[in-house]
Amino acid sequence: MKKLFLILLLSPLLLLAQSSVTLQVLGSGGPESGDKRASSSYVIWIDGKSKILIDFGGGASLRFEEAGARIQDLDLILLTHLHVDHTADLPALLKSSFFTGASGNLQLFGPDKNKFMPNTKIFVKRLFENDKGAWQYLEDHLDGSARLQLKAHNIKKSKKESVVYKQGDIKITAVSVHHGPIPAIAYRVDIGKKSITFSGDMNGDYHTLEKLGFKTNILVMHNAVPKNAKGVAAQLHMTPLIIGEIVRKAKAGSVVISHRMLRTLGKEEETKKEIHKNYKGKVTFANDRSRYKIK
Ligand SMILES: [Zn+2]
């Protein structure tokens, strides 16, 4: 009885202790120019601070500024894969840190290598390492001399999910997804009892996202191809029907459709219908700067 009384007394305090969490889309487009969208990128706001970035494709740097995000508040960058439309603005972000008070370690996670792609550590070295890097003048962000240090980590290919980061009430879980021949990772970000899960680019063949995103508050799904996509497009990306199947199995609270391309833009009604064949919940189409607060 005493215990119950204590729980009742403390429960409003526990509610208050939950962080405020908002997903903001920085880039809702893909690699095309002409979609009038920045390429793939998201920021997670925790208690009003821009803490976590997921992907940082072309145009994301400008959207980051427009959103009022600050590099000095960032703890983590999660790269779903190393294609240009998910990584191109990273050098711009790192350079911009020079003009801020950003310091400490900025952790960067991404996939391991295969014969088509370097691993995330090598990718970063090829960008910034002394003598080898394209922007070798920024190597002080790798060698310990600049205030802000970029710490890259490779995530091994695995269909079994693993926790790659845990600090305070933030937990990052990763699992491999199938994106044709390209190593690709889906991430689940848990902040206390709230969570957001990111598909990245994938076609659903590994059947790993359903479990990773189980009962997540928001599942962000990439809609790069329309209904009836075939061949290479369907090897790389999930059709709207597959999106619906995964979201249903995951029992996600809501789904945000992003990575919208010319071949899917304007087909929202058709896409929604396809998704609703499997999933009856809320479907929202993302735009650059869209915000989704987790209640
Ligand atoms: Zn992409």
PDB file of C-alpha atoms and ligand atoms in Angstrom:
ATOM      1  CA  MET A   1       0.000   0.000   0.000  1.00  0.00           C
ATOM      2  CA  LYS A   2       2.829   2.333   0.910  1.00  0.00           C
ATOM      3  CA  LYS A   3       4.549   1.469  -2.371  1.00  0.00           C
ATOM      4  CA  LEU A   4       1.417   2.227  -4.385  1.00  0.00           C
ATOM      5  CA  PHE A   5       1.053   5.560  -2.646  1.00  0.00           C
ATOM      6  CA  LEU A   6       4.652   6.412  -3.503  1.00  0.00           C
ATOM      7  CA  ILE A   7       4.150   5.485  -7.187  1.00  0.00           C
ATOM      8  CA  LEU A   8       0.996   7.634  -7.388  1.00  0.00           C
ATOM      9  CA  LEU A   9       2.836  10.485  -5.747  1.00  0.00           C
ATOM     10  CA  LEU A  10       5.836  10.233  -8.080  1.00  0.00           C
ATOM     11  CA  SER A  11       4.073   9.487 -11.388  1.00  0.00           C
ATOM     12  CA  PRO A  12       3.448  13.170 -12.346  1.00  0.00           C
ATOM     13  CA  LEU A  13       7.124  13.823 -11.634  1.00  0.00           C
ATOM     14  CA  LEU A  14       8.108  10.891 -13.848  1.00  0.00           C
ATOM     15  CA  LEU A  15       5.978  12.350 -16.643  1.00  0.00           C
ATOM     16  CA  LEU A  16       7.680  15.697 -16.203  1.00  0.00           C
ATOM     17  CA  ALA A  17      11.065  13.997 -16.406  1.00  0.00           C
ATOM     18  CA  GLN A  18      10.347  12.785 -19.964  1.00  0.00           C
ATOM     19  CA  SER A  19      12.336  14.796 -22.525  1.00  0.00           C
ATOM     20  CA  SER A  20      10.511  16.777 -25.172  1.00  0.00           C
ATOM     21  CA  VAL A  21      11.354  15.172 -28.530  1.00  0.00           C
ATOM     22  CA  THR A  22      10.720  16.595 -32.003  1.00  0.00           C
ATOM     23  CA  LEU A  23      11.687  15.156 -35.363  1.00  0.00           C
ATOM     24  CA  GLN A  24      12.434  17.800 -37.978  1.00  0.00           C
ATOM     25  CA  VAL A  25      12.935  16.993 -41.637  1.00  0.00           C
ATOM     26  CA  LEU A  26      15.816  18.980 -43.131  1.00  0.00           C
ATOM     27  CA  GLY A  27      15.796  17.291 -46.525  1.00  0.00           C
ATOM     28  CA  SER A  28      12.767  15.409 -47.837  1.00  0.00           C
ATOM     29  CA  GLY A  29      14.113  14.807 -51.344  1.00  0.00           C
ATOM     30  CA  GLY A  30      16.414  12.351 -53.091  1.00  0.00           C
ATOM     31  CA  PRO A  31      19.436  12.857 -55.351  1.00  0.00           C
ATOM     32  CA  GLU A  32      17.654  14.679 -58.204  1.00  0.00           C
ATOM     33  CA  SER A  33      17.827  18.375 -58.817  1.00  0.00           C
ATOM     34  CA  GLY A  34      14.377  19.562 -59.845  1.00  0.00           C
ATOM     35  CA  ASP A  35      12.470  18.198 -56.862  1.00  0.00           C
ATOM     36  CA  LYS A  36      13.009  21.569 -55.126  1.00  0.00           C
ATOM     37  CA  ARG A  37      13.954  19.743 -51.950  1.00  0.00           C
ATOM     38  CA  ALA A  38      17.157  19.196 -50.044  1.00  0.00           C
ATOM     39  CA  SER A  39      18.450  15.620 -50.154  1.00  0.00           C
ATOM     40  CA  SER A  40      17.942  13.232 -47.245  1.00  0.00           C
ATOM     41  CA  SER A  41      18.477  14.677 -43.750  1.00  0.00           C
ATOM     42  CA  TYR A  42      16.741  14.840 -40.363  1.00  0.00           C
ATOM     43  CA  VAL A  43      17.466  16.451 -37.028  1.00  0.00           C
ATOM     44  CA  ILE A  44      16.113  15.303 -33.665  1.00  0.00           C
ATOM     45  CA  TRP A  45      15.441  18.069 -31.147  1.00  0.00           C
ATOM     46  CA  ILE A  46      15.675  17.000 -27.516  1.00  0.00           C
ATOM     47  CA  ASP A  47      14.527  19.562 -24.951  1.00  0.00           C
ATOM     48  CA  GLY A  48      14.944  22.280 -27.582  1.00  0.00           C
ATOM     49  CA  LYS A  49      18.482  21.292 -28.603  1.00  0.00           C
ATOM     50  CA  SER A  50      19.546  19.880 -31.985  1.00  0.00           C
ATOM     51  CA  LYS A  51      21.142  16.691 -30.657  1.00  0.00           C
ATOM     52  CA  ILE A  52      21.117  14.088 -33.404  1.00  0.00           C
ATOM     53  CA  LEU A  53      21.467  14.269 -37.180  1.00  0.00           C
ATOM     54  CA  ILE A  54      20.420  11.462 -39.476  1.00  0.00           C
ATOM     55  CA  ASP A  55      22.031  11.778 -42.921  1.00  0.00           C
ATOM     56  CA  PHE A  56      23.233  15.085 -44.336  1.00  0.00           C
ATOM     57  CA  GLY A  57      22.729  15.182 -48.120  1.00  0.00           C
ATOM     58  CA  GLY A  58      23.027  18.160 -50.474  1.00  0.00           C
ATOM     59  CA  GLY A  59      21.120  21.219 -49.250  1.00  0.00           C
ATOM     60  CA  ALA A  60      20.892  19.949 -45.663  1.00  0.00           C
ATOM     61  CA  SER A  61      23.452  22.492 -44.482  1.00  0.00           C
ATOM     62  CA  LEU A  62      21.180  25.400 -45.475  1.00  0.00           C
ATOM     63  CA  ARG A  63      18.125  23.713 -43.946  1.00  0.00           C
ATOM     64  CA  PHE A  64      20.131  23.121 -40.750  1.00  0.00           C
ATOM     65  CA  GLU A  65      20.696  26.880 -40.506  1.00  0.00           C
ATOM     66  CA  GLU A  66      17.076  27.700 -41.351  1.00  0.00           C
ATOM     67  CA  ALA A  67      15.877  25.321 -38.656  1.00  0.00           C
ATOM     68  CA  GLY A  68      17.996  27.174 -36.098  1.00  0.00           C
ATOM     69  CA  ALA A  69      19.985  24.019 -35.366  1.00  0.00           C
ATOM     70  CA  ARG A  70      23.413  24.456 -33.770  1.00  0.00           C
ATOM     71  CA  ILE A  71      26.464  22.283 -34.359  1.00  0.00           C
ATOM     72  CA  GLN A  72      27.616  22.970 -30.800  1.00  0.00           C
ATOM     73  CA  ASP A  73      24.509  21.104 -29.557  1.00  0.00           C
ATOM     74  CA  LEU A  74      25.088  18.033 -31.745  1.00  0.00           C
ATOM     75  CA  ASP A  75      26.190  14.762 -30.128  1.00  0.00           C
ATOM     76  CA  LEU A  76      25.709  12.314 -32.969  1.00  0.00           C
ATOM     77  CA  ILE A  77      25.475  11.889 -36.719  1.00  0.00           C
ATOM     78  CA  LEU A  78      23.952   8.670 -38.069  1.00  0.00           C
ATOM     79  CA  LEU A  79      24.555   7.886 -41.733  1.00  0.00           C
ATOM     80  CA  THR A  80      22.189   5.353 -43.234  1.00  0.00           C
ATOM     81  CA  HIS A  81      24.608   4.821 -46.144  1.00  0.00           C
ATOM     82  CA  LEU A  82      27.284   6.731 -47.998  1.00  0.00           C
ATOM     83  CA  HIS A  83      25.511   7.744 -51.207  1.00  0.00           C
ATOM     84  CA  VAL A  84      25.924  11.414 -52.174  1.00  0.00           C
ATOM     85  CA  ASP A  85      22.295  12.307 -51.411  1.00  0.00           C
ATOM     86  CA  HIS A  86      22.853  11.240 -47.779  1.00  0.00           C
ATOM     87  CA  THR A  87      26.326  12.645 -47.087  1.00  0.00           C
ATOM     88  CA  ALA A  88      27.292  15.495 -49.454  1.00  0.00           C
ATOM     89  CA  ASP A  89      26.997  18.410 -46.992  1.00  0.00           C
ATOM     90  CA  LEU A  90      29.152  16.881 -44.215  1.00  0.00           C
ATOM     91  CA  PRO A  91      32.281  18.916 -45.113  1.00  0.00           C
ATOM     92  CA  ALA A  92      30.204  22.125 -44.995  1.00  0.00           C
ATOM     93  CA  LEU A  93      28.908  21.206 -41.536  1.00  0.00           C
ATOM     94  CA  LEU A  94      32.375  20.431 -40.201  1.00  0.00           C
ATOM     95  CA  LYS A  95      33.853  23.650 -41.597  1.00  0.00           C
ATOM     96  CA  SER A  96      31.037  25.715 -40.104  1.00  0.00           C
ATOM     97  CA  SER A  97      31.949  24.460 -36.623  1.00  0.00           C
ATOM     98  CA  PHE A  98      35.090  26.614 -36.713  1.00  0.00           C
ATOM     99  CA  PHE A  99      32.949  29.735 -36.293  1.00  0.00           C
ATOM    100  CA  THR A 100      31.082  28.384 -33.269  1.00  0.00           C
ATOM    101  CA  GLY A 101      32.018  27.250 -29.787  1.00  0.00           C
ATOM    102  CA  ALA A 102      31.551  23.609 -30.827  1.00  0.00           C
ATOM    103  CA  SER A 103      33.934  21.347 -28.938  1.00  0.00           C
ATOM    104  CA  GLY A 104      34.377  17.780 -27.775  1.00  0.00           C
ATOM    105  CA  ASN A 105      33.662  14.629 -29.742  1.00  0.00           C
ATOM    106  CA  LEU A 106      31.047  14.462 -32.474  1.00  0.00           C
ATOM    107  CA  GLN A 107      30.281  10.779 -32.992  1.00  0.00           C
ATOM    108  CA  LEU A 108      29.589   9.668 -36.564  1.00  0.00           C
ATOM    109  CA  PHE A 109      28.133   6.229 -37.298  1.00  0.00           C
ATOM    110  CA  GLY A 110      27.744   4.565 -40.676  1.00  0.00           C
ATOM    111  CA  PRO A 111      28.047   1.254 -42.495  1.00  0.00           C
ATOM    112  CA  ASP A 112      31.034  -1.004 -42.934  1.00  0.00           C
ATOM    113  CA  LYS A 113      32.594  -1.442 -46.381  1.00  0.00           C
ATOM    114  CA  ASN A 114      32.034  -3.874 -49.206  1.00  0.00           C
ATOM    115  CA  LYS A 115      33.548  -4.019 -52.699  1.00  0.00           C
ATOM    116  CA  PHE A 116      31.443  -1.084 -53.878  1.00  0.00           C
ATOM    117  CA  MET A 117      31.784   1.327 -50.964  1.00  0.00           C
ATOM    118  CA  PRO A 118      34.420   2.309 -48.361  1.00  0.00           C
ATOM    119  CA  ASN A 119      33.623   1.931 -44.684  1.00  0.00           C
ATOM    120  CA  THR A 120      32.610   5.029 -42.723  1.00  0.00           C
ATOM    121  CA  LYS A 121      36.060   5.538 -41.140  1.00  0.00           C
ATOM    122  CA  ILE A 122      37.787   5.378 -44.543  1.00  0.00           C
ATOM    123  CA  PHE A 123      35.101   7.628 -46.030  1.00  0.00           C
ATOM    124  CA  VAL A 124      35.914  10.293 -43.419  1.00  0.00           C
ATOM    125  CA  LYS A 125      39.664   9.856 -43.963  1.00  0.00           C
ATOM    126  CA  ARG A 126      39.241  10.297 -47.707  1.00  0.00           C
ATOM    127  CA  LEU A 127      37.476  13.569 -47.026  1.00  0.00           C
ATOM    128  CA  PHE A 128      39.740  15.082 -44.375  1.00  0.00           C
ATOM    129  CA  GLU A 129      42.942  13.128 -43.725  1.00  0.00           C
ATOM    130  CA  ASN A 130      46.294  14.866 -44.165  1.00  0.00           C
ATOM    131  CA  ASP A 131      47.933  14.199 -47.593  1.00  0.00           C
ATOM    132  CA  LYS A 132      45.037  12.042 -48.758  1.00  0.00           C
ATOM    133  CA  GLY A 133      41.863  13.959 -48.031  1.00  0.00           C
ATOM    134  CA  ALA A 134      40.055  16.137 -50.553  1.00  0.00           C
ATOM    135  CA  TRP A 135      39.705  18.746 -47.764  1.00  0.00           C
ATOM    136  CA  GLN A 136      42.905  17.869 -45.931  1.00  0.00           C
ATOM    137  CA  TYR A 137      43.043  21.367 -44.443  1.00  0.00           C
ATOM    138  CA  LEU A 138      40.300  20.193 -42.053  1.00  0.00           C
ATOM    139  CA  GLU A 139      42.372  17.267 -40.736  1.00  0.00           C
ATOM    140  CA  ASP A 140      42.712  19.003 -37.370  1.00  0.00           C
ATOM    141  CA  HIS A 141      39.169  17.710 -36.724  1.00  0.00           C
ATOM    142  CA  LEU A 142      40.580  14.152 -36.870  1.00  0.00           C
ATOM    143  CA  ASP A 143      44.025  14.448 -35.259  1.00  0.00           C
ATOM    144  CA  GLY A 144      43.080  15.887 -31.876  1.00  0.00           C
ATOM    145  CA  SER A 145      44.157  19.492 -32.464  1.00  0.00           C
ATOM    146  CA  ALA A 146      40.824  21.212 -33.263  1.00  0.00           C
ATOM    147  CA  ARG A 147      38.282  21.857 -30.498  1.00  0.00           C
ATOM    148  CA  LEU A 148      35.712  19.677 -32.275  1.00  0.00           C
ATOM    149  CA  GLN A 149      36.783  16.123 -33.103  1.00  0.00           C
ATOM    150  CA  LEU A 150      34.926  13.893 -35.535  1.00  0.00           C
ATOM    151  CA  LYS A 151      34.917  10.272 -34.319  1.00  0.00           C
ATOM    152  CA  ALA A 152      33.858   7.810 -37.024  1.00  0.00           C
ATOM    153  CA  HIS A 153      32.556   4.301 -36.306  1.00  0.00           C
ATOM    154  CA  ASN A 154      31.761   1.429 -38.666  1.00  0.00           C
ATOM    155  CA  ILE A 155      28.657  -0.668 -38.120  1.00  0.00           C
ATOM    156  CA  LYS A 156      29.175  -4.249 -39.253  1.00  0.00           C
ATOM    157  CA  LYS A 157      26.655  -5.756 -41.626  1.00  0.00           C
ATOM    158  CA  SER A 158      24.162  -7.779 -39.590  1.00  0.00           C
ATOM    159  CA  LYS A 159      20.515  -8.749 -39.766  1.00  0.00           C
ATOM    160  CA  LYS A 160      20.552  -8.869 -35.975  1.00  0.00           C
ATOM    161  CA  GLU A 161      20.067  -5.479 -34.377  1.00  0.00           C
ATOM    162  CA  SER A 162      22.680  -4.039 -32.031  1.00  0.00           C
ATOM    163  CA  VAL A 163      22.892  -1.072 -29.698  1.00  0.00           C
ATOM    164  CA  VAL A 164      25.677   1.142 -31.081  1.00  0.00           C
ATOM    165  CA  TYR A 165      25.390   4.060 -28.642  1.00  0.00           C
ATOM    166  CA  LYS A 166      23.960   4.679 -25.213  1.00  0.00           C
ATOM    167  CA  GLN A 167      24.323   7.846 -23.192  1.00  0.00           C
ATOM    168  CA  GLY A 168      21.861   9.056 -20.563  1.00  0.00           C
ATOM    169  CA  ASP A 169      18.382   8.340 -21.890  1.00  0.00           C
ATOM    170  CA  ILE A 170      19.521   8.258 -25.556  1.00  0.00           C
ATOM    171  CA  LYS A 171      19.931   4.837 -27.119  1.00  0.00           C
ATOM    172  CA  ILE A 172      20.739   4.111 -30.775  1.00  0.00           C
ATOM    173  CA  THR A 173      20.006   0.689 -32.239  1.00  0.00           C
ATOM    174  CA  ALA A 174      21.113  -0.288 -35.740  1.00  0.00           C
ATOM    175  CA  VAL A 175      20.438  -3.098 -38.184  1.00  0.00           C
ATOM    176  CA  SER A 176      21.344  -3.772 -41.826  1.00  0.00           C
ATOM    177  CA  VAL A 177      18.761  -3.208 -44.548  1.00  0.00           C
ATOM    178  CA  HIS A 178      18.851  -4.174 -48.215  1.00  0.00           C
ATOM    179  CA  HIS A 179      19.668  -1.323 -50.605  1.00  0.00           C
ATOM    180  CA  GLY A 180      20.811  -3.265 -53.659  1.00  0.00           C
ATOM    181  CA  PRO A 181      24.599  -3.772 -53.466  1.00  0.00           C
ATOM    182  CA  ILE A 182      25.165  -0.808 -51.122  1.00  0.00           C
ATOM    183  CA  PRO A 183      25.810  -1.360 -47.379  1.00  0.00           C
ATOM    184  CA  ALA A 184      22.903   0.352 -45.603  1.00  0.00           C
ATOM    185  CA  ILE A 185      21.727   0.734 -42.010  1.00  0.00           C
ATOM    186  CA  ALA A 186      18.356   1.512 -40.443  1.00  0.00           C
ATOM    187  CA  TYR A 187      18.433   3.258 -37.064  1.00  0.00           C
ATOM    188  CA  ARG A 188      16.103   3.411 -34.113  1.00  0.00           C
ATOM    189  CA  VAL A 189      16.601   6.373 -31.807  1.00  0.00           C
ATOM    190  CA  ASP A 190      15.119   5.921 -28.318  1.00  0.00           C
ATOM    191  CA  ILE A 191      14.955   8.895 -25.998  1.00  0.00           C
ATOM    192  CA  GLY A 192      13.509   7.615 -22.745  1.00  0.00           C
ATOM    193  CA  LYS A 193      10.133   6.157 -23.692  1.00  0.00           C
ATOM    194  CA  LYS A 194       9.936   8.004 -27.030  1.00  0.00           C
ATOM    195  CA  SER A 195      11.358   6.692 -30.276  1.00  0.00           C
ATOM    196  CA  ILE A 196      11.848   7.471 -33.952  1.00  0.00           C
ATOM    197  CA  THR A 197      12.987   4.886 -36.480  1.00  0.00           C
ATOM    198  CA  PHE A 198      14.576   5.642 -39.863  1.00  0.00           C
ATOM    199  CA  SER A 199      14.423   3.200 -42.766  1.00  0.00           C
ATOM    200  CA  GLY A 200      17.043   4.940 -44.902  1.00  0.00           C
ATOM    201  CA  ASP A 201      17.024   3.698 -48.492  1.00  0.00           C
ATOM    202  CA  MET A 202      16.056   0.026 -48.689  1.00  0.00           C
ATOM    203  CA  ASN A 203      13.748  -2.377 -50.490  1.00  0.00           C
ATOM    204  CA  GLY A 204      12.567  -4.504 -47.561  1.00  0.00           C
ATOM    205  CA  ASP A 205      14.250  -7.777 -48.598  1.00  0.00           C
ATOM    206  CA  TYR A 206      16.040  -8.353 -45.271  1.00  0.00           C
ATOM    207  CA  HIS A 207      12.819  -8.025 -43.212  1.00  0.00           C
ATOM    208  CA  THR A 208      14.780  -6.390 -40.404  1.00  0.00           C
ATOM    209  CA  LEU A 209      13.017  -3.027 -40.110  1.00  0.00           C
ATOM    210  CA  GLU A 210       9.718  -4.505 -38.862  1.00  0.00           C
ATOM    211  CA  LYS A 211      11.469  -5.644 -35.687  1.00  0.00           C
ATOM    212  CA  LEU A 212      13.745  -2.627 -35.257  1.00  0.00           C
ATOM    213  CA  GLY A 213      10.801  -0.245 -35.530  1.00  0.00           C
ATOM    214  CA  PHE A 214       8.396  -2.286 -33.400  1.00  0.00           C
ATOM    215  CA  LYS A 215       5.928   0.041 -31.665  1.00  0.00           C
ATOM    216  CA  THR A 216       8.079   3.057 -32.474  1.00  0.00           C
ATOM    217  CA  ASN A 217       6.316   6.436 -32.238  1.00  0.00           C
ATOM    218  CA  ILE A 218       7.325   7.583 -35.727  1.00  0.00           C
ATOM    219  CA  LEU A 219       8.631   5.450 -38.567  1.00  0.00           C
ATOM    220  CA  VAL A 220      10.299   7.491 -41.324  1.00  0.00           C
ATOM    221  CA  MET A 221      10.028   5.603 -44.617  1.00  0.00           C
ATOM    222  CA  HIS A 222      11.702   6.456 -47.909  1.00  0.00           C
ATOM    223  CA  ASN A 223       9.408   6.642 -50.894  1.00  0.00           C
ATOM    224  CA  ALA A 224      11.806   6.746 -53.856  1.00  0.00           C
ATOM    225  CA  VAL A 225       9.717   4.620 -56.224  1.00  0.00           C
ATOM    226  CA  PRO A 226       6.029   4.445 -57.124  1.00  0.00           C
ATOM    227  CA  LYS A 227       3.630   1.504 -57.263  1.00  0.00           C
ATOM    228  CA  ASN A 228       4.644  -1.108 -59.874  1.00  0.00           C
ATOM    229  CA  ALA A 229       8.367  -0.219 -59.755  1.00  0.00           C
ATOM    230  CA  LYS A 230      10.454  -3.021 -61.237  1.00  0.00           C
ATOM    231  CA  GLY A 231      14.062  -3.981 -62.007  1.00  0.00           C
ATOM    232  CA  VAL A 232      16.907  -1.960 -60.484  1.00  0.00           C
ATOM    233  CA  ALA A 233      14.507   0.556 -58.875  1.00  0.00           C
ATOM    234  CA  ALA A 234      12.741  -2.241 -56.954  1.00  0.00           C
ATOM    235  CA  GLN A 235      16.100  -3.783 -55.992  1.00  0.00           C
ATOM    236  CA  LEU A 236      17.087  -0.506 -54.343  1.00  0.00           C
ATOM    237  CA  HIS A 237      13.812   0.848 -52.960  1.00  0.00           C
ATOM    238  CA  MET A 238      10.545  -0.288 -51.397  1.00  0.00           C
ATOM    239  CA  THR A 239       7.248   0.168 -53.209  1.00  0.00           C
ATOM    240  CA  PRO A 240       4.365   1.846 -51.310  1.00  0.00           C
ATOM    241  CA  LEU A 241       2.773  -1.599 -50.814  1.00  0.00           C
ATOM    242  CA  ILE A 242       5.918  -2.822 -49.034  1.00  0.00           C
ATOM    243  CA  ILE A 243       6.036   0.386 -46.963  1.00  0.00           C
ATOM    244  CA  GLY A 244       2.500  -0.407 -45.731  1.00  0.00           C
ATOM    245  CA  GLU A 245       3.399  -4.030 -44.942  1.00  0.00           C
ATOM    246  CA  ILE A 246       6.403  -3.031 -42.858  1.00  0.00           C
ATOM    247  CA  VAL A 247       4.570  -0.284 -40.975  1.00  0.00           C
ATOM    248  CA  ARG A 248       1.700  -2.673 -40.176  1.00  0.00           C
ATOM    249  CA  LYS A 249       4.047  -5.369 -38.871  1.00  0.00           C
ATOM    250  CA  ALA A 250       5.985  -2.773 -36.862  1.00  0.00           C
ATOM    251  CA  LYS A 251       2.743  -1.455 -35.318  1.00  0.00           C
ATOM    252  CA  ALA A 252       4.250   2.024 -35.630  1.00  0.00           C
ATOM    253  CA  GLY A 253       2.378   4.969 -34.137  1.00  0.00           C
ATOM    254  CA  SER A 254       2.581   6.960 -37.369  1.00  0.00           C
ATOM    255  CA  VAL A 255       4.505   6.974 -40.623  1.00  0.00           C
ATOM    256  CA  VAL A 256       6.298   9.880 -42.256  1.00  0.00           C
ATOM    257  CA  ILE A 257       6.950   9.460 -45.968  1.00  0.00           C
ATOM    258  CA  SER A 258      10.164  11.104 -47.140  1.00  0.00           C
ATOM    259  CA  HIS A 259      12.963  10.862 -49.772  1.00  0.00           C
ATOM    260  CA  ARG A 260      10.317  11.982 -52.241  1.00  0.00           C
ATOM    261  CA  MET A 261      11.418  12.045 -55.866  1.00  0.00           C
ATOM    262  CA  LEU A 262      10.044  13.263 -59.193  1.00  0.00           C
ATOM    263  CA  ARG A 263       8.782   9.751 -59.888  1.00  0.00           C
ATOM    264  CA  THR A 264       6.704   9.736 -56.675  1.00  0.00           C
ATOM    265  CA  LEU A 265       5.830  13.424 -56.231  1.00  0.00           C
ATOM    266  CA  GLY A 266       2.276  14.112 -57.401  1.00  0.00           C
ATOM    267  CA  LYS A 267       1.319  10.476 -56.778  1.00  0.00           C
ATOM    268  CA  GLU A 268       0.529  10.936 -53.084  1.00  0.00           C
ATOM    269  CA  GLU A 269      -3.070   9.699 -53.350  1.00  0.00           C
ATOM    270  CA  GLU A 270      -2.016   6.523 -55.184  1.00  0.00           C
ATOM    271  CA  THR A 271       0.848   5.993 -52.707  1.00  0.00           C
ATOM    272  CA  LYS A 272      -1.428   6.497 -49.704  1.00  0.00           C
ATOM    273  CA  LYS A 273      -3.960   4.024 -51.129  1.00  0.00           C
ATOM    274  CA  GLU A 274      -1.232   1.422 -51.562  1.00  0.00           C
ATOM    275  CA  ILE A 275       0.060   1.961 -48.014  1.00  0.00           C
ATOM    276  CA  HIS A 276      -3.485   1.802 -46.598  1.00  0.00           C
ATOM    277  CA  LYS A 277      -3.990  -1.660 -48.136  1.00  0.00           C
ATOM    278  CA  ASN A 278      -1.865  -2.867 -45.212  1.00  0.00           C
ATOM    279  CA  TYR A 279      -1.749  -0.068 -42.670  1.00  0.00           C
ATOM    280  CA  LYS A 280      -4.732   1.867 -41.346  1.00  0.00           C
ATOM    281  CA  GLY A 281      -2.840   4.446 -39.263  1.00  0.00           C
ATOM    282  CA  LYS A 282      -1.732   7.994 -39.983  1.00  0.00           C
ATOM    283  CA  VAL A 283       0.376   8.622 -43.104  1.00  0.00           C
ATOM    284  CA  THR A 284       2.068  12.010 -43.564  1.00  0.00           C
ATOM    285  CA  PHE A 285       4.148  13.218 -46.503  1.00  0.00           C
ATOM    286  CA  ALA A 286       7.246  15.117 -45.388  1.00  0.00           C
ATOM    287  CA  ASN A 287       8.435  18.438 -46.710  1.00  0.00           C
ATOM    288  CA  ASP A 288      11.674  20.238 -45.921  1.00  0.00           C
ATOM    289  CA  ARG A 289      11.413  21.797 -42.425  1.00  0.00           C
ATOM    290  CA  SER A 290       8.354  19.668 -41.431  1.00  0.00           C
ATOM    291  CA  ARG A 291       8.290  19.099 -37.676  1.00  0.00           C
ATOM    292  CA  TYR A 292       6.761  16.200 -35.759  1.00  0.00           C
ATOM    293  CA  LYS A 293       6.592  16.452 -31.999  1.00  0.00           C
ATOM    294  CA  ILE A 294       6.195  13.196 -30.092  1.00  0.00           C
ATOM    295  CA  LYS A 295       3.431  13.590 -27.555  1.00  0.00           C
TER     296      LYS A 295
HETATM  297 ZN    ZN B   1      18.901   8.165 -51.340  1.00  0.00          ZN
END
